[in-house]
């Protein structure tokens, strides 16, 4: 995930909450670091909270500065990154057909993740044989922390995906660590080569073809569509379009009208409409995209009644919400939820 991209995509706040939990366990007040990173305190408790890539990066730097003297803190933090903490992206991986499909889904949608790494999947005959973490865009001051965290987060990621360990034959790590550090060879059941030129996880023969226990093709497709929509509606555009998307996605109550958005952006409403038209979009289209994203999130990840979802999205009545969802998604919201078999049901 390039630095130019993370500044605009909104990330779930679970990453901050995971690091805050580690701080608390080691007697460090996370509130002070949250404030120093320029974040509101409620980010620590809001399950629907989001932040942009620069805010995430700022907090990671502060976290590492405060904890780097604690042995293995990056690895121990990485162990907390369960697949469910990745939101819809994690769910899309969990219900994929096999290991290869799950990893390829993650790599394709990695802009919704938390790392500065760019992940590549090495395949042979369309089967994954290795998982590579490229660190070209990792700031020098975070290189050690992120590579250390990767050794923990990848362990949890692979285990969550299969509901048991994924056979790995060799791990290359860029970390400068002694053999046996943190007992990782035993944890991974694999040889680890430190001071390698890259960080790479080499799978055992056939591991990429292993089926996933929660595989569900229709649900996997629904979650992949949701993730793609989240990427598509993230404000990766420039100028006024980016500003409008940021404003809409940061709204936690009623969405602003075009006039209110214009006032917040310090332009006239006429100028707002004109500038958006020049980029081939409109305020209604941006609002529809963000509403659809949030509607899918609520339908996929909560059991809220349709009436409450309608209220949260700012519709005057549930019928209006149903008409909107049918228009932009092609199916009524009730059908979308019914056909998108829930991960909770699949895993029970």
Short mmCIF file of C-alpha atoms in Angstrom, two decimals, residues 49-328:
data_model
loop_
_atom_site.label_atom_id
_atom_site.label_comp_id
_atom_site.label_asym_id
_atom_site.label_seq_id
_atom_site.Cartn_x
_atom_site.Cartn_y
_atom_site.Cartn_z
CA UNK A 49 -14.54 4.45 13.83
CA UNK A 50 -12.19 5.09 10.92
CA UNK A 51 -8.97 6.97 10.36
CA UNK A 52 -6.85 7.77 7.36
CA UNK A 53 -3.46 6.30 6.58
CA UNK A 54 -1.48 9.26 7.88
CA UNK A 55 -3.26 9.05 11.25
CA UNK A 56 -2.56 5.32 11.43
CA UNK A 57 1.09 5.95 10.56
CA UNK A 58 1.42 8.67 13.20
CA UNK A 59 0.03 6.40 15.91
CA UNK A 60 2.28 3.50 14.86
CA UNK A 61 5.32 5.74 15.23
CA UNK A 62 4.23 6.86 18.68
CA UNK A 63 3.43 3.28 19.70
CA UNK A 64 6.88 2.05 18.63
CA UNK A 65 8.60 4.96 20.35
CA UNK A 66 6.82 4.11 23.61
CA UNK A 67 7.26 0.32 23.47
CA UNK A 68 10.41 -0.59 21.57
CA UNK A 69 12.26 -1.44 24.79
CA UNK A 70 9.69 -4.19 25.53
CA UNK A 71 11.08 -7.49 24.17
CA UNK A 72 9.05 -8.84 21.26
CA UNK A 73 6.36 -6.15 21.48
CA UNK A 74 5.89 -6.02 17.71
CA UNK A 75 5.45 -9.79 17.46
CA UNK A 76 3.10 -9.90 20.45
CA UNK A 77 1.03 -7.08 18.96
CA UNK A 78 0.85 -8.89 15.64
CA UNK A 79 -0.68 -11.93 17.33
CA UNK A 80 -3.74 -9.78 18.14
CA UNK A 81 -4.55 -9.13 14.45
CA UNK A 82 -7.22 -11.76 13.90
CA UNK A 83 -8.81 -11.96 10.46
CA UNK A 84 -12.08 -10.60 11.86
CA UNK A 85 -10.23 -7.43 12.86
CA UNK A 86 -9.79 -6.72 9.14
CA UNK A 87 -13.55 -6.28 8.76
CA UNK A 88 -15.11 -7.23 5.39
CA UNK A 89 -11.66 -7.96 3.95
CA UNK A 90 -11.02 -10.58 6.63
CA UNK A 91 -14.46 -12.08 6.08
CA UNK A 92 -13.85 -12.30 2.33
CA UNK A 93 -10.66 -14.27 3.04
CA UNK A 94 -12.31 -16.57 5.59
CA UNK A 95 -15.07 -17.74 3.24
CA UNK A 96 -12.83 -18.17 0.18
CA UNK A 97 -12.65 -21.56 -1.49
CA UNK A 98 -9.05 -22.42 -0.64
CA UNK A 99 -5.79 -20.95 0.63
CA UNK A 100 -4.79 -19.59 -2.77
CA UNK A 101 -8.12 -17.84 -3.35
CA UNK A 102 -8.05 -16.37 0.16
CA UNK A 103 -4.53 -15.01 -0.21
CA UNK A 104 -5.20 -13.63 -3.69
CA UNK A 105 -8.33 -11.89 -2.37
CA UNK A 106 -6.29 -10.33 0.42
CA UNK A 107 -3.55 -9.19 -1.95
CA UNK A 108 -6.06 -7.70 -4.41
CA UNK A 109 -7.84 -5.75 -1.65
CA UNK A 110 -4.85 -5.00 0.56
CA UNK A 111 -5.56 -1.28 0.38
CA UNK A 112 -8.20 -1.97 3.05
CA UNK A 113 -5.60 -3.42 5.44
CA UNK A 114 -3.36 -1.86 8.06
CA UNK A 115 0.20 -2.44 6.85
CA UNK A 116 2.57 -0.35 4.79
CA UNK A 117 3.81 -3.53 3.14
CA UNK A 118 2.80 -4.43 -0.39
CA UNK A 119 1.91 -8.11 -0.41
CA UNK A 120 2.54 -10.38 -3.38
CA UNK A 121 1.47 -13.97 -3.87
CA UNK A 122 3.93 -16.24 -5.69
CA UNK A 123 2.13 -19.01 -7.57
CA UNK A 124 3.07 -22.11 -9.51
CA UNK A 125 0.42 -23.70 -11.71
CA UNK A 126 -2.11 -21.27 -10.17
CA UNK A 127 -1.36 -22.51 -6.64
CA UNK A 128 0.14 -20.19 -4.02
CA UNK A 129 3.63 -21.24 -2.97
CA UNK A 130 4.82 -18.11 -1.14
CA UNK A 131 3.59 -14.91 0.50
CA UNK A 132 5.97 -11.95 0.11
CA UNK A 133 5.92 -8.66 2.05
CA UNK A 134 7.61 -5.86 0.11
CA UNK A 135 8.76 -2.96 2.29
CA UNK A 136 9.63 -0.34 -0.34
CA UNK A 137 7.15 2.11 1.19
CA UNK A 138 7.87 1.43 4.86
CA UNK A 139 9.44 4.43 6.66
CA UNK A 140 12.90 3.64 8.01
CA UNK A 141 11.85 4.33 11.60
CA UNK A 142 9.12 1.69 11.45
CA UNK A 143 10.98 -1.00 9.52
CA UNK A 144 11.87 -3.10 12.56
CA UNK A 145 8.46 -2.78 14.19
CA UNK A 146 6.49 -3.74 11.08
CA UNK A 147 8.68 -6.72 10.17
CA UNK A 148 8.47 -7.94 13.76
CA UNK A 149 4.70 -7.45 13.84
CA UNK A 150 4.42 -9.36 10.56
CA UNK A 151 5.82 -12.51 12.19
CA UNK A 152 2.91 -12.41 14.65
CA UNK A 153 0.11 -11.17 12.42
CA UNK A 154 0.90 -13.67 9.63
CA UNK A 155 0.85 -16.53 12.15
CA UNK A 156 -2.62 -15.52 13.32
CA UNK A 157 -3.79 -14.72 9.78
CA UNK A 158 -2.90 -18.15 8.39
CA UNK A 159 -4.31 -19.95 11.44
CA UNK A 160 -7.60 -18.05 11.31
CA UNK A 161 -7.92 -18.73 7.60
CA UNK A 162 -7.66 -22.51 8.00
CA UNK A 163 -8.88 -22.77 11.62
CA UNK A 164 -5.58 -24.60 12.17
CA UNK A 165 -1.95 -24.04 11.30
CA UNK A 166 -0.99 -23.57 7.66
CA UNK A 167 1.99 -25.74 6.69
CA UNK A 168 4.98 -23.44 6.13
CA UNK A 169 8.40 -24.89 5.27
CA UNK A 170 10.59 -21.77 5.46
CA UNK A 171 10.35 -18.15 6.61
CA UNK A 172 12.72 -15.42 5.48
CA UNK A 173 12.79 -12.34 7.71
CA UNK A 174 14.66 -9.06 7.33
CA UNK A 175 14.93 -8.80 11.11
CA UNK A 176 18.32 -9.09 12.76
CA UNK A 177 17.47 -11.70 15.40
CA UNK A 178 19.26 -14.75 16.83
CA UNK A 179 18.09 -18.24 16.02
CA UNK A 180 15.39 -19.26 18.49
CA UNK A 181 14.27 -15.68 19.19
CA UNK A 182 10.90 -15.74 21.00
CA UNK A 183 10.72 -19.46 20.24
CA UNK A 184 9.32 -18.64 16.83
CA UNK A 185 10.58 -21.80 15.15
CA UNK A 186 8.41 -23.81 17.51
CA UNK A 187 5.45 -21.48 17.11
CA UNK A 188 5.64 -21.60 13.32
CA UNK A 189 6.90 -25.19 13.07
CA UNK A 190 9.21 -23.92 10.34
CA UNK A 191 12.81 -22.89 9.79
CA UNK A 192 13.39 -19.13 10.05
CA UNK A 193 16.24 -17.37 8.28
CA UNK A 194 16.96 -13.94 9.72
CA UNK A 195 18.82 -11.05 8.04
CA UNK A 196 17.31 -12.11 4.72
CA UNK A 197 16.96 -9.62 1.83
CA UNK A 198 13.15 -9.79 2.11
CA UNK A 199 10.38 -11.14 4.32
CA UNK A 200 8.74 -14.16 2.72
CA UNK A 201 6.70 -17.15 3.87
CA UNK A 202 7.29 -20.28 1.77
CA UNK A 203 4.44 -22.79 1.99
CA UNK A 204 4.81 -26.54 2.21
CA UNK A 205 4.01 -28.48 -0.94
CA UNK A 206 0.28 -28.42 -1.65
CA UNK A 207 -0.56 -25.97 1.14
CA UNK A 208 -1.93 -23.43 -1.32
CA UNK A 209 -4.56 -25.89 -2.53
CA UNK A 210 -5.89 -26.70 0.94
CA UNK A 211 -9.64 -26.00 1.24
CA UNK A 212 -10.89 -23.51 3.82
CA UNK A 213 -13.43 -24.84 6.37
CA UNK A 214 -15.74 -21.81 6.13
CA UNK A 215 -15.75 -21.69 2.33
CA UNK A 216 -18.97 -20.30 0.87
CA UNK A 217 -18.89 -19.13 -2.78
CA UNK A 218 -21.91 -16.82 -2.64
CA UNK A 219 -20.80 -15.17 0.59
CA UNK A 220 -17.25 -14.85 -0.71
CA UNK A 221 -18.54 -13.05 -3.79
CA UNK A 222 -20.68 -10.72 -1.66
CA UNK A 223 -17.74 -9.77 0.53
CA UNK A 224 -15.44 -9.29 -2.45
CA UNK A 225 -18.02 -6.93 -3.96
CA UNK A 226 -18.26 -5.07 -0.67
CA UNK A 227 -14.48 -4.72 -0.44
CA UNK A 228 -14.27 -3.52 -4.03
CA UNK A 229 -17.00 -1.00 -3.32
CA UNK A 230 -15.09 0.24 -0.28
CA UNK A 231 -12.01 0.74 -2.44
CA UNK A 232 -14.01 2.35 -5.22
CA UNK A 233 -15.70 4.80 -2.87
CA UNK A 234 -12.57 5.64 -0.94
CA UNK A 235 -11.45 9.19 -1.70
CA UNK A 236 -8.46 8.26 -3.85
CA UNK A 237 -9.37 11.02 -6.28
CA UNK A 238 -7.76 14.42 -6.24
CA UNK A 239 -9.10 17.80 -5.31
CA UNK A 240 -12.76 18.44 -4.65
CA UNK A 241 -13.85 14.81 -5.21
CA UNK A 242 -11.45 13.59 -2.53
CA UNK A 243 -12.65 16.30 -0.15
CA UNK A 244 -16.32 15.41 -0.71
CA UNK A 245 -15.73 11.71 -0.08
CA UNK A 246 -13.73 12.45 3.06
CA UNK A 247 -16.49 14.71 4.34
CA UNK A 248 -19.22 12.14 3.66
CA UNK A 249 -17.34 9.17 5.08
CA UNK A 250 -16.46 11.04 8.25
CA UNK A 251 -20.13 11.88 8.86
CA UNK A 252 -21.47 9.92 11.80
CA UNK A 253 -24.93 11.45 11.99
CA UNK A 254 -27.06 12.66 9.10
CA UNK A 255 -25.18 13.15 5.86
CA UNK A 256 -24.71 16.81 4.91
CA UNK A 257 -26.73 18.30 2.08
CA UNK A 258 -24.89 19.66 -0.95
CA UNK A 259 -25.25 23.16 0.51
CA UNK A 260 -23.87 22.06 3.89
CA UNK A 261 -20.99 20.22 2.18
CA UNK A 262 -20.17 23.30 0.13
CA UNK A 263 -20.12 25.47 3.25
CA UNK A 264 -17.87 22.97 5.04
CA UNK A 265 -15.49 23.00 2.06
CA UNK A 266 -15.59 26.79 1.82
CA UNK A 267 -16.99 26.91 -1.72
CA UNK A 268 -20.38 27.96 -3.09
CA UNK A 269 -22.90 25.21 -3.77
CA UNK A 270 -22.86 26.15 -7.46
CA UNK A 271 -19.07 25.82 -7.57
CA UNK A 272 -19.27 22.46 -5.79
CA UNK A 273 -21.67 21.05 -8.39
CA UNK A 274 -19.63 22.49 -11.25
CA UNK A 275 -16.31 21.13 -9.98
CA UNK A 276 -17.79 17.67 -9.42
CA UNK A 277 -19.36 17.70 -12.90
CA UNK A 278 -15.98 18.53 -14.38
CA UNK A 279 -14.63 15.28 -12.92
CA UNK A 280 -17.54 13.25 -14.29
CA UNK A 281 -19.40 12.79 -11.03
CA UNK A 282 -22.02 14.52 -8.89
CA UNK A 283 -22.80 15.08 -5.25
CA UNK A 284 -25.67 12.60 -5.43
CA UNK A 285 -23.40 9.95 -6.94
CA UNK A 286 -20.81 10.44 -4.20
CA UNK A 287 -23.53 10.30 -1.55
CA UNK A 288 -25.01 7.15 -3.11
CA UNK A 289 -21.60 5.46 -3.15
CA UNK A 290 -20.92 6.20 0.50
CA UNK A 291 -24.46 5.27 1.55
CA UNK A 292 -24.17 1.98 -0.31
CA UNK A 293 -20.85 1.22 1.32
CA UNK A 294 -22.22 1.90 4.79
CA UNK A 295 -25.45 0.00 4.06
CA UNK A 296 -23.50 -3.08 3.03
CA UNK A 297 -21.30 -2.84 6.11
CA UNK A 298 -24.37 -2.74 8.37
CA UNK A 299 -26.19 -5.51 6.51
CA UNK A 300 -23.11 -7.75 6.45
CA UNK A 301 -21.75 -7.23 9.93
CA UNK A 302 -24.74 -6.45 12.18
CA UNK A 303 -28.20 -7.79 12.97
CA UNK A 304 -29.73 -4.32 13.10
CA UNK A 305 -33.34 -4.18 11.85
CA UNK A 306 -33.88 -2.56 8.46
CA UNK A 307 -35.66 0.37 10.09
CA UNK A 308 -32.61 1.25 12.18
CA UNK A 309 -30.26 0.90 9.23
CA UNK A 310 -32.57 3.21 7.29
CA UNK A 311 -32.43 5.77 10.12
CA UNK A 312 -28.64 5.58 10.36
CA UNK A 313 -28.32 6.27 6.66
CA UNK A 314 -30.54 9.32 6.89
CA UNK A 315 -33.65 8.09 5.09
CA UNK A 316 -36.99 9.50 6.18
CA UNK A 317 -38.68 6.11 5.93
CA UNK A 318 -37.67 2.50 5.36
CA UNK A 319 -39.40 2.37 1.96
CA UNK A 320 -37.05 5.08 0.70
CA UNK A 321 -34.05 3.08 1.89
CA UNK A 322 -35.36 -0.05 0.15
CA UNK A 323 -35.87 1.82 -3.11
CA UNK A 324 -32.39 3.34 -2.86
CA UNK A 325 -30.69 0.00 -2.20
CA UNK A 326 -32.56 -1.72 -5.01
CA UNK A 327 -31.61 1.09 -7.40
CA UNK A 328 -27.87 1.09 -6.64
#
